[in-house]
mmCIF file of C-alpha atoms and ligand atoms in Angstrom:
data_model
loop_
_atom_site.group_PDB
_atom_site.id
_atom_site.type_symbol
_atom_site.label_atom_id
_atom_site.label_comp_id
_atom_site.label_asym_id
_atom_site.label_seq_id
_atom_site.Cartn_x
_atom_site.Cartn_y
_atom_site.Cartn_z
ATOM 1 C CA MET A 1 19.230 -9.267 -17.570
ATOM 2 C CA ASN A 2 22.261 -7.044 -18.184
ATOM 3 C CA SER A 3 21.892 -4.801 -15.120
ATOM 4 C CA PRO A 4 25.461 -5.273 -13.778
ATOM 5 C CA LEU A 5 26.602 -3.356 -16.877
ATOM 6 C CA LEU A 6 24.523 -0.331 -15.914
ATOM 7 C CA THR A 7 25.894 2.417 -13.666
ATOM 8 C CA ARG A 8 23.965 3.604 -10.588
ATOM 9 C CA ASP A 9 22.944 6.766 -12.415
ATOM 10 C CA GLU A 10 21.661 4.774 -15.378
ATOM 11 C CA ILE A 11 19.627 2.454 -13.134
ATOM 12 C CA LEU A 12 18.000 5.435 -11.417
ATOM 13 C CA LYS A 13 17.192 7.327 -14.609
ATOM 14 C CA GLN A 14 14.212 5.663 -16.252
ATOM 15 C CA ASP A 15 11.256 3.791 -14.783
ATOM 16 C CA GLN A 16 10.832 1.803 -17.969
ATOM 17 C CA SER A 17 14.312 0.289 -17.842
ATOM 18 C CA PHE A 18 14.269 -0.180 -14.046
ATOM 19 C CA ASP A 19 10.904 -1.979 -14.196
ATOM 20 C CA LYS A 20 12.221 -4.306 -16.902
ATOM 21 C CA LEU A 21 14.647 -5.691 -14.309
ATOM 22 C CA TYR A 22 11.621 -7.422 -12.706
ATOM 23 C CA PRO A 23 9.771 -10.487 -14.012
ATOM 24 C CA ARG A 24 7.072 -9.430 -16.506
ATOM 25 C CA THR A 25 4.100 -9.741 -14.081
ATOM 26 C CA LEU A 26 5.779 -7.438 -11.549
ATOM 27 C CA GLU A 27 6.954 -5.054 -14.268
ATOM 28 C CA MET A 28 3.307 -4.668 -15.340
ATOM 29 C CA MET A 29 2.266 -3.727 -11.773
ATOM 30 C CA SER A 30 4.760 -0.907 -11.496
ATOM 31 C CA GLY A 31 2.665 1.957 -12.886
ATOM 32 C CA GLN A 32 0.038 1.474 -10.182
ATOM 33 C CA HIS A 33 1.857 -0.138 -7.266
ATOM 34 C CA TRP A 34 5.584 0.733 -7.216
ATOM 35 C CA THR A 35 7.094 4.147 -6.529
ATOM 36 C CA PRO A 36 8.212 6.104 -9.631
ATOM 37 C CA LEU A 37 11.967 6.776 -9.613
ATOM 38 C CA ARG A 38 11.613 10.575 -9.511
ATOM 39 C CA VAL A 39 9.489 10.197 -6.334
ATOM 40 C CA ALA A 40 11.968 7.683 -4.860
ATOM 41 C CA ARG A 41 14.825 10.150 -5.473
ATOM 42 C CA LEU A 42 12.957 13.049 -3.808
ATOM 43 C CA ALA A 43 11.838 10.933 -0.828
ATOM 44 C CA ALA A 44 15.280 9.346 -0.372
ATOM 45 C CA ASP A 45 16.933 12.800 -0.402
ATOM 46 C CA PHE A 46 14.522 14.032 2.291
ATOM 47 C CA LEU A 47 14.834 10.927 4.477
ATOM 48 C CA SER A 48 18.623 10.739 4.203
ATOM 49 C CA SER A 49 19.402 14.423 4.761
ATOM 50 C CA GLY A 50 20.830 13.819 8.269
ATOM 51 C CA PRO A 51 23.523 11.506 9.665
ATOM 52 C CA PRO A 52 23.674 7.830 8.567
ATOM 53 C CA SER A 53 20.283 6.287 9.369
ATOM 54 C CA ARG A 54 17.984 3.253 9.066
ATOM 55 C CA ILE A 55 15.061 3.991 6.783
ATOM 56 C CA LEU A 56 12.051 1.622 6.747
ATOM 57 C CA ASP A 57 9.639 1.243 3.828
ATOM 58 C CA ILE A 58 6.372 0.031 5.402
ATOM 59 C CA GLY A 59 4.983 -2.302 2.733
ATOM 60 C CA SER A 60 8.022 -2.553 0.461
ATOM 61 C CA GLY A 61 6.425 -4.553 -2.374
ATOM 62 C CA ALA A 62 9.007 -5.609 -4.967
ATOM 63 C CA GLY A 63 11.568 -3.312 -3.334
ATOM 64 C CA LYS A 64 11.627 -0.497 -5.867
ATOM 65 C CA PHE A 65 11.698 2.383 -3.344
ATOM 66 C CA CYS A 66 14.316 0.676 -1.139
ATOM 67 C CA LEU A 67 16.602 -0.251 -4.031
ATOM 68 C CA ALA A 68 16.387 3.184 -5.631
ATOM 69 C CA GLY A 69 16.833 4.863 -2.226
ATOM 70 C CA ALA A 70 19.857 2.711 -1.376
ATOM 71 C CA LEU A 71 21.513 3.670 -4.667
ATOM 72 C CA ARG A 72 20.686 7.331 -4.167
ATOM 73 C CA ALA A 73 21.871 7.491 -0.523
ATOM 74 C CA PRO A 74 24.703 4.950 -0.143
ATOM 75 C CA GLY A 75 25.601 6.158 3.376
ATOM 76 C CA HIS A 76 22.213 5.042 4.740
ATOM 77 C CA HIS A 77 20.552 1.648 5.234
ATOM 78 C CA PHE A 78 17.155 0.974 3.676
ATOM 79 C CA TYR A 79 14.866 -1.709 5.116
ATOM 80 C CA GLY A 80 11.705 -3.080 3.527
ATOM 81 C CA ILE A 81 8.988 -5.076 5.287
ATOM 82 C CA GLU A 82 6.526 -6.825 2.969
ATOM 83 C CA GLN A 83 3.655 -9.212 3.755
ATOM 84 C CA ARG A 84 3.693 -11.025 0.381
ATOM 85 C CA ALA A 85 6.557 -13.553 0.219
ATOM 86 C CA TYR A 86 6.796 -13.568 -3.596
ATOM 87 C CA LEU A 87 7.381 -9.795 -3.607
ATOM 88 C CA THR A 88 10.089 -10.045 -0.946
ATOM 89 C CA ASP A 89 11.728 -12.797 -3.026
ATOM 90 C CA ALA A 90 11.649 -10.593 -6.139
ATOM 91 C CA ALA A 91 13.182 -7.710 -4.171
ATOM 92 C CA LEU A 92 15.978 -9.951 -2.859
ATOM 93 C CA THR A 93 16.671 -11.318 -6.341
ATOM 94 C CA LEU A 94 17.008 -7.825 -7.800
ATOM 95 C CA GLN A 95 19.155 -6.692 -4.860
ATOM 96 C CA ARG A 96 21.572 -9.547 -5.603
ATOM 97 C CA LYS A 97 21.628 -8.774 -9.345
ATOM 98 C CA LEU A 98 22.381 -5.112 -8.669
ATOM 99 C CA ALA A 99 24.855 -5.987 -5.903
ATOM 100 C CA ILE A 100 23.420 -3.396 -3.508
ATOM 101 C CA THR A 101 24.566 -3.960 0.081
ATOM 102 C CA ASN A 102 22.830 -1.166 2.044
ATOM 103 C CA VAL A 103 19.334 -2.608 1.627
ATOM 104 C CA HIS A 104 17.609 -5.319 3.713
ATOM 105 C CA PHE A 105 14.330 -7.023 2.880
ATOM 106 C CA LEU A 106 12.141 -8.727 5.471
ATOM 107 C CA HIS A 107 9.065 -10.855 4.867
ATOM 108 C CA GLY A 108 6.164 -10.344 7.278
ATOM 109 C CA ASN A 109 3.550 -7.975 8.596
ATOM 110 C CA PHE A 110 4.847 -4.565 9.691
ATOM 111 C CA THR A 111 2.941 -4.986 12.986
ATOM 112 C CA LYS A 112 5.574 -7.577 14.013
ATOM 113 C CA LEU A 113 8.377 -4.997 13.816
ATOM 114 C CA ASP A 114 9.570 -2.662 16.541
ATOM 115 C CA LEU A 115 9.551 0.707 14.769
ATOM 116 C CA GLN A 116 12.044 2.016 17.328
ATOM 117 C CA GLN A 117 14.758 0.052 15.501
ATOM 118 C CA PHE A 118 14.463 2.559 12.631
ATOM 119 C CA ASP A 119 15.068 6.284 12.265
ATOM 120 C CA HIS A 120 12.877 7.383 9.349
ATOM 121 C CA PHE A 121 10.003 5.960 7.296
ATOM 122 C CA TYR A 122 8.556 5.781 3.794
ATOM 123 C CA PHE A 123 4.889 4.940 3.270
ATOM 124 C CA PHE A 124 3.118 4.491 -0.090
ATOM 125 C CA ASN A 125 -0.464 4.074 1.099
ATOM 126 C CA SER A 126 0.107 0.380 1.751
ATOM 127 C CA PHE A 127 -3.140 -0.294 3.618
ATOM 128 C CA TYR A 128 -5.457 1.129 0.959
ATOM 129 C CA GLU A 129 -5.952 -2.298 -0.611
ATOM 130 C CA ASN A 130 -8.218 -3.035 2.377
ATOM 131 C CA LEU A 131 -10.613 -0.294 1.325
ATOM 132 C CA ASN A 132 -10.668 -0.565 -2.444
ATOM 133 C CA GLU A 133 -10.748 -3.624 -4.704
ATOM 134 C CA GLU A 134 -8.983 -1.740 -7.496
ATOM 135 C CA GLY A 135 -6.058 -1.031 -5.179
ATOM 136 C CA ARG A 136 -5.263 -4.737 -4.757
ATOM 137 C CA ILE A 137 -2.158 -6.441 -6.115
ATOM 138 C CA ASP A 138 -3.783 -9.890 -6.008
ATOM 139 C CA ASP A 139 -6.395 -11.926 -4.156
ATOM 140 C CA THR A 140 -4.034 -13.753 -1.826
ATOM 141 C CA MET A 141 -4.715 -11.645 1.293
ATOM 142 C CA GLU A 142 -7.729 -11.042 3.505
ATOM 143 C CA TYR A 143 -9.045 -7.516 3.199
ATOM 144 C CA SER A 144 -11.421 -5.546 5.417
ATOM 145 C CA ASP A 145 -12.244 -2.046 6.624
ATOM 146 C CA SER A 146 -11.463 -3.148 10.166
ATOM 147 C CA LEU A 147 -7.987 -4.368 9.123
ATOM 148 C CA TYR A 148 -7.389 -0.961 7.509
ATOM 149 C CA ARG A 149 -8.364 0.813 10.729
ATOM 150 C CA TYR A 150 -6.252 -1.574 12.814
ATOM 151 C CA TYR A 151 -3.125 -0.954 10.666
ATOM 152 C CA VAL A 152 -3.633 2.815 10.642
ATOM 153 C CA ARG A 153 -4.049 2.907 14.437
ATOM 154 C CA PHE A 154 -1.009 0.638 14.916
ATOM 155 C CA LEU A 155 1.200 2.814 12.712
ATOM 156 C CA HIS A 156 -0.112 6.039 14.272
ATOM 157 C CA LYS A 157 0.770 4.747 17.743
ATOM 158 C CA GLY A 158 4.233 3.592 16.618
ATOM 159 C CA LEU A 159 5.000 6.915 14.940
ATOM 160 C CA SER A 160 3.777 8.850 18.008
ATOM 161 C CA ALA A 161 6.379 7.064 20.120
ATOM 162 C CA MET A 162 9.291 8.006 17.824
ATOM 163 C CA PRO A 163 11.747 10.710 18.942
ATOM 164 C CA LYS A 164 11.733 14.327 17.817
ATOM 165 C CA GLY A 165 13.334 14.718 14.375
ATOM 166 C CA THR A 166 11.896 11.464 12.934
ATOM 167 C CA ARG A 167 11.075 11.925 9.250
ATOM 168 C CA ILE A 168 8.299 10.347 7.191
ATOM 169 C CA ALA A 169 7.720 10.594 3.458
ATOM 170 C CA THR A 170 4.174 9.651 2.420
ATOM 171 C CA TYR A 171 3.068 9.056 -1.163
ATOM 172 C CA HIS A 172 -0.663 8.997 -1.996
ATOM 173 C CA SER A 173 -1.429 8.667 1.686
ATOM 174 C CA LEU A 174 -4.685 9.652 3.376
ATOM 175 C CA TYR A 175 -2.623 11.102 6.324
ATOM 176 C CA GLU A 176 -4.669 9.233 8.950
ATOM 177 C CA GLU A 177 -1.517 7.470 10.139
ATOM 178 C CA ILE A 178 0.389 10.748 10.758
ATOM 179 C CA PRO A 179 0.197 11.962 14.388
ATOM 180 C CA LEU A 180 -0.340 15.666 15.094
ATOM 181 C CA SER A 181 3.167 15.826 16.580
ATOM 182 C CA TYR A 182 4.547 15.721 13.004
ATOM 183 C CA ARG A 183 4.679 18.945 11.014
ATOM 184 C CA LEU A 184 4.373 19.076 7.253
ATOM 185 C CA ALA A 185 7.829 20.114 5.989
ATOM 186 C CA ASP A 186 7.097 20.037 2.253
ATOM 187 C CA THR A 187 4.507 18.938 -0.259
ATOM 188 C CA LEU A 188 5.374 17.938 -3.831
ATOM 189 C CA GLU A 189 3.963 16.078 -6.832
ATOM 190 C CA GLY A 190 0.686 18.025 -6.752
ATOM 191 C CA GLY A 191 0.128 17.178 -3.079
ATOM 192 C CA ASN A 192 0.709 13.431 -3.491
ATOM 193 C CA LEU A 193 4.187 13.378 -1.935
ATOM 194 C CA ASN A 194 4.436 14.810 1.577
ATOM 195 C CA PHE A 195 7.367 15.182 3.928
ATOM 196 C CA TRP A 196 6.819 15.184 7.698
ATOM 197 C CA ILE A 197 9.150 15.812 10.647
ATOM 198 C CA LYS A 198 8.340 15.027 14.261
ATOM 199 C CA SER A 199 8.465 18.369 16.000
ATOM 200 C CA ASP A 200 7.921 17.421 19.644
ATOM 201 C CA ASN A 201 8.338 14.473 21.958
ATOM 202 C CA GLY A 202 4.641 14.216 22.856
HETATM 203 C C1 SAM B 1 1.580 0.396 -2.925
HETATM 204 S S1 SAM B 1 2.672 -0.969 -2.625
HETATM 205 C C2 SAM B 1 4.191 -0.059 -2.427
HETATM 206 C C3 SAM B 1 5.442 -0.865 -2.627
HETATM 207 C C4 SAM B 1 6.761 -0.144 -2.349
HETATM 208 N N1 SAM B 1 6.710 0.605 -1.104
HETATM 209 C C5 SAM B 1 7.121 0.797 -3.468
HETATM 210 O O1 SAM B 1 6.842 1.971 -3.296
HETATM 211 O O2 SAM B 1 7.666 0.404 -4.500
HETATM 212 C C6 SAM B 1 2.215 -1.385 -0.941
HETATM 213 C C7 SAM B 1 2.741 -2.720 -0.413
HETATM 214 O O3 SAM B 1 2.433 -2.815 0.980
HETATM 215 C C8 SAM B 1 2.236 -4.168 1.308
HETATM 216 N N2 SAM B 1 1.506 -4.236 2.583
HETATM 217 C C9 SAM B 1 0.224 -3.869 2.813
HETATM 218 N N3 SAM B 1 -0.108 -4.049 4.122
HETATM 219 C C10 SAM B 1 1.008 -4.550 4.734
HETATM 220 C C11 SAM B 1 1.297 -4.939 6.072
HETATM 221 N N4 SAM B 1 0.372 -4.869 7.023
HETATM 222 N N5 SAM B 1 2.544 -5.397 6.361
HETATM 223 C C12 SAM B 1 3.489 -5.509 5.376
HETATM 224 N N6 SAM B 1 3.262 -5.170 4.073
HETATM 225 C C13 SAM B 1 2.037 -4.678 3.758
HETATM 226 C C14 SAM B 1 1.471 -4.708 0.112
HETATM 227 O O4 SAM B 1 1.566 -6.129 0.041
HETATM 228 C C15 SAM B 1 2.145 -3.974 -1.055
HETATM 229 O O5 SAM B 1 3.173 -4.757 -1.599
#
């Protein structure tokens, strides 16, 4: 791996070269499971458009969104919570190789986190694997419709309790987790990338 020789701009330019920074099995998953760099750039710009903030990726996988976001918006801190330990490990390894300091990876279920510790959120349809076999990264987890509904309700409740001005970027989401108190600020990528801002305190 020769990544320390690349500049930030070079790292953020091409999915193919970014994905090659991962072990081969994770590189192969990127097309389906990790955020494309152009989407990461757009979402990071939206989420980081205010004062320095803590941005949480709910289901951070191998860390691609967080790492790209942290490079794009160095004045902000990106956090990733991921339920699969081997993906968190891969994210931490790449963070060290790239020497990025404004990113923090946590292993665990997002339901164990207090969302109030964060300011803004990124969500790439992380719970979908419970509904569709083809959406699964592997067979190491338990999947069910009821788990999907539980996660969606949990996130919806957490987002409802956030203060006015909270931002969420969703990619390929079904929107069920977005409370009505959030207004749609922009829609890009043919409707697949949506930006939301909490518009009231209710
Ligand atoms: C589609 S991938 C997105 C990865 C990353 N956000 C990115 O864009 O590069 C969704 C990830 O969410 C994780 N995930 C799903 N449910 C989760 C939960 N309840 N808590 C933590 N992580 C979860 C999955 O293991 C998977 O790695």
